[in-house]
C-alpha positions as a printed Julia matrix, in Angstrom:
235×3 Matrix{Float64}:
  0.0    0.0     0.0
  1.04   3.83   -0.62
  2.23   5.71    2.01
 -0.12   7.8     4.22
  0.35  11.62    3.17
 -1.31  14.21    1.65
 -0.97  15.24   -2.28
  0.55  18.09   -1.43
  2.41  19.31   -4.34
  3.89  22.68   -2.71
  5.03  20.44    0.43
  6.73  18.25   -1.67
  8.66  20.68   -3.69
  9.21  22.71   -0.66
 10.94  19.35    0.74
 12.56  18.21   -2.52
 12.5   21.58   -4.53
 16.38  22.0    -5.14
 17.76  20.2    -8.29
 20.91  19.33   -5.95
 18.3   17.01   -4.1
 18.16  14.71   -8.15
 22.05  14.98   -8.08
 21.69  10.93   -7.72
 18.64  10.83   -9.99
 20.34  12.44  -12.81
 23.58  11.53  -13.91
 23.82  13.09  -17.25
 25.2   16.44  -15.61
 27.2   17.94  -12.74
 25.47  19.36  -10.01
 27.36  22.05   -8.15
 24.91  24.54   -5.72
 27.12  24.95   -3.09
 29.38  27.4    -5.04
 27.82  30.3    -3.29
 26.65  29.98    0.12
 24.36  32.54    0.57
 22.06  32.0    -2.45
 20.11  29.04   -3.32
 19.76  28.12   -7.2
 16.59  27.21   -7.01
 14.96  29.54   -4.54
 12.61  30.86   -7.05
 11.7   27.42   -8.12
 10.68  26.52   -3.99
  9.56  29.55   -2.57
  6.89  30.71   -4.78
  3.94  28.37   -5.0
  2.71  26.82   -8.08
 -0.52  27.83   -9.63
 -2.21  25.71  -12.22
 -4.73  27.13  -15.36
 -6.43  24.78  -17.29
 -7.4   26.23  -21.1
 -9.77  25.46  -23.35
 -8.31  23.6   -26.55
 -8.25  20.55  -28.59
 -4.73  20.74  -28.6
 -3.13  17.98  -26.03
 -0.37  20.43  -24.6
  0.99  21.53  -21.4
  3.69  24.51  -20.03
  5.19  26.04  -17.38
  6.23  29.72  -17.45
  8.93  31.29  -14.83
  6.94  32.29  -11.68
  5.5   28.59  -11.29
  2.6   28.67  -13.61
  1.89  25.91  -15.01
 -1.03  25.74  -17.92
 -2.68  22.36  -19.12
 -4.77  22.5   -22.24
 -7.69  20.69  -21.85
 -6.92  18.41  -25.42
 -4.51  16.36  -22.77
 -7.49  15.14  -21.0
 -7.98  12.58  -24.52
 -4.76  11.05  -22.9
 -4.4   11.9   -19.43
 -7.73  10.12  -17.64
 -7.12  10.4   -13.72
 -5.84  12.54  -11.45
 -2.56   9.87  -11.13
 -2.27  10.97  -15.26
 -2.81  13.99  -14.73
 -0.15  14.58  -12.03
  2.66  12.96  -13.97
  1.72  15.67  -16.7
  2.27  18.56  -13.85
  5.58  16.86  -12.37
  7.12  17.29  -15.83
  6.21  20.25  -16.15
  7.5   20.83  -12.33
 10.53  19.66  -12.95
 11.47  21.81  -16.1
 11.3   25.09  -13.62
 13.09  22.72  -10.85
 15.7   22.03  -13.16
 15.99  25.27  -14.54
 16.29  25.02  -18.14
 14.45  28.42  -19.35
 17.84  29.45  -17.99
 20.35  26.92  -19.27
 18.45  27.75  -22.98
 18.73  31.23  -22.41
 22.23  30.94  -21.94
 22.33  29.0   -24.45
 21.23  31.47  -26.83
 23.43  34.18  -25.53
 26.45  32.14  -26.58
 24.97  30.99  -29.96
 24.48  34.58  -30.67
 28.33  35.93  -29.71
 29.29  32.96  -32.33
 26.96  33.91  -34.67
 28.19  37.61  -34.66
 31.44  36.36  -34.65
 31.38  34.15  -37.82
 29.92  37.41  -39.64
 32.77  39.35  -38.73
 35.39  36.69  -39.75
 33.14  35.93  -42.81
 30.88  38.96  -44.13
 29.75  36.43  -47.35
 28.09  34.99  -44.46
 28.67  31.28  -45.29
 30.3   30.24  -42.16
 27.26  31.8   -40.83
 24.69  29.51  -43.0
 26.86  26.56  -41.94
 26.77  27.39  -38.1
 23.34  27.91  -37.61
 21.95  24.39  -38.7
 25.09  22.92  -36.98
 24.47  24.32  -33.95
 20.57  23.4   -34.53
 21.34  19.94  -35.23
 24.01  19.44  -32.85
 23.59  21.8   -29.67
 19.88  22.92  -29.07
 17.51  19.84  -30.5
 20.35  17.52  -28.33
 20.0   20.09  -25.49
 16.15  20.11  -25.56
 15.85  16.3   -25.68
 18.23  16.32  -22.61
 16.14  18.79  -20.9
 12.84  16.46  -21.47
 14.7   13.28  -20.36
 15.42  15.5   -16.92
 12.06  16.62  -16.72
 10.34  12.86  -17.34
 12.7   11.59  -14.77
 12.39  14.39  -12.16
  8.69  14.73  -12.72
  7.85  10.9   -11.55
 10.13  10.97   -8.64
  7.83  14.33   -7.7
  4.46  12.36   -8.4
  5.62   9.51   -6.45
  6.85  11.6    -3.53
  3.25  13.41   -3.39
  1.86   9.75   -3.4
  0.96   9.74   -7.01
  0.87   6.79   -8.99
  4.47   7.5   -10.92
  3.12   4.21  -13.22
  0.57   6.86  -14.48
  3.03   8.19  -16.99
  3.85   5.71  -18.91
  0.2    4.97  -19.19
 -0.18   8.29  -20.82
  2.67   7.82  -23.03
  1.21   4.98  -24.25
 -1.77   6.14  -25.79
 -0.46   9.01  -26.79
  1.97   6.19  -29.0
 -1.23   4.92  -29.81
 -2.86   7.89  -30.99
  0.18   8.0   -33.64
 -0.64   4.9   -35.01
  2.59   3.59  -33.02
  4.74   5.65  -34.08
  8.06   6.17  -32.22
  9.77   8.99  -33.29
  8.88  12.73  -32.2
  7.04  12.47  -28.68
  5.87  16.35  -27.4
  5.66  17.57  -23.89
  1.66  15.77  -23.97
  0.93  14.72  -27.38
  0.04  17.85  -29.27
 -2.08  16.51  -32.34
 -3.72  13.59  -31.22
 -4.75  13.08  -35.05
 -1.79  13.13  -36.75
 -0.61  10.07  -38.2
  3.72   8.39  -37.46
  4.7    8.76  -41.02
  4.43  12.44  -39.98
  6.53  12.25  -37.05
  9.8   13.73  -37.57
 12.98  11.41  -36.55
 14.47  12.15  -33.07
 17.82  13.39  -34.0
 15.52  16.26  -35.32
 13.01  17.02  -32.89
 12.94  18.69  -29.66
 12.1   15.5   -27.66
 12.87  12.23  -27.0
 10.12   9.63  -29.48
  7.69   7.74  -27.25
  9.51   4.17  -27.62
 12.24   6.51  -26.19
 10.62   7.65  -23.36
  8.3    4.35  -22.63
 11.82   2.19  -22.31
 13.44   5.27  -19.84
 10.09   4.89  -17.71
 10.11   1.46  -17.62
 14.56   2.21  -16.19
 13.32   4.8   -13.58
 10.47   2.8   -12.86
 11.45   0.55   -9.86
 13.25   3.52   -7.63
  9.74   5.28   -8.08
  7.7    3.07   -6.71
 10.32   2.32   -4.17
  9.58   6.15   -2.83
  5.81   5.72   -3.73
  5.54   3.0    -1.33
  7.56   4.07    1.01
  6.17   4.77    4.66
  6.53   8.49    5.85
């Protein structure tokens, strides 16, 4: 049986709101907060409570802005059908502000413009500029974004699980949003986004922003086990 708590998400970010706290859950980068010791990286991510707005629309999407506001249009209700579902949707989401990539991309874009300046002034034809900017497409931001939804997927169930959702939930939605494709496995969005669309007109991953369900369904099925481990835990 789950353990006996409230589905508090606040609490639980409160308790587990600092990305140093996943330092163990996510091994793909370096975690350093301790650099300064009188801020807190992720103090805007844990003191300011989240606020959720569902929107009317047939498209299956979800988002979170800086400030904690997270938006759900209601087209994700075709895939997500309980409040379990519908949790794993907002722990993703959770986790993108938790991990704070609006900043790494932002930074990311700084940089990506000081190079693209750069190649115009060592090449005013601008051809080293046409050949940079699909490169670093192609090889820094799609690779960069799929990293960032990896993070979130993994971040977001150990949040549902720790508010004593059902972190199983998400690959349940996963699935049909697979099926929805006609089983496709190649671009998977945040929460579906055309439910209608067809997998010969999924892009392949190395070119889309995220991870393709099979992807994602094979990474839950990884991350699984310590989930439920927490889920079940007592206290």
């Amino acid at each position: 049986a789950a353990k006996n708590c409230s589905r508090d998400w606040n609490a639980t970010i409160t308790a587990k709101g600092s990305k140093h706290e996943y330092n163990n859950i996510v091994q793909s980068k370096t975690i350093n907060n301790n650099n300064n010791n009188n801020s807190n990286p992720s103090s805007s991510s844990t003191a300011t409570p989240y606020t959720y707005t569902v929107v009317r629309s047939p498209e299956a999407n979800a988002f979170v802005l800086p400030g904690n506001h997270v938006f759900v249009l209601t087209g994700l209700f075709r895939y997500a059908h309980n409040e379990d579902e519908l949790a794993s949707i907002l722990g993703h989401e959770m986790a993108h502000n938790l991990a704070r990539h609006a900043g790494e991309r932002m930074s990311e874009s700084i940089l990506m413009g000081i190079l693209s300046r750069l190649a115009l002034v060592l090449d005013p034809s601008g051809l080293l500029f046409s050949v940079l900017l699909p490169a670093q497409t192609l090889l820094v931001s799609l690779p960069h974004s799929r990293e960032h939804e990896v993070e979130a997927d993994r971040i977001g169930i150990i949040l549902a699980s720790e508010a004593c959702y059902d972190p199983r939930a998400a690959k349940r939605v996963f699935s049909r949003m697979k099926e929805d494709v006609g089983g496709g496995g190649d671009e998977g969005s945040d929460d579906g986004r055309n439910g209608s669309s067809s997998s010969s007109l999924q892009p392949p991953e190395f070119i889309s922003t995220h991870p393709g369900y099979d992807t994602r369904l094979t990474l839950f099925d990884m991350w699984m086990p310590e989930a439920m481990e927490r889920f079940n835990k007592d206290g």
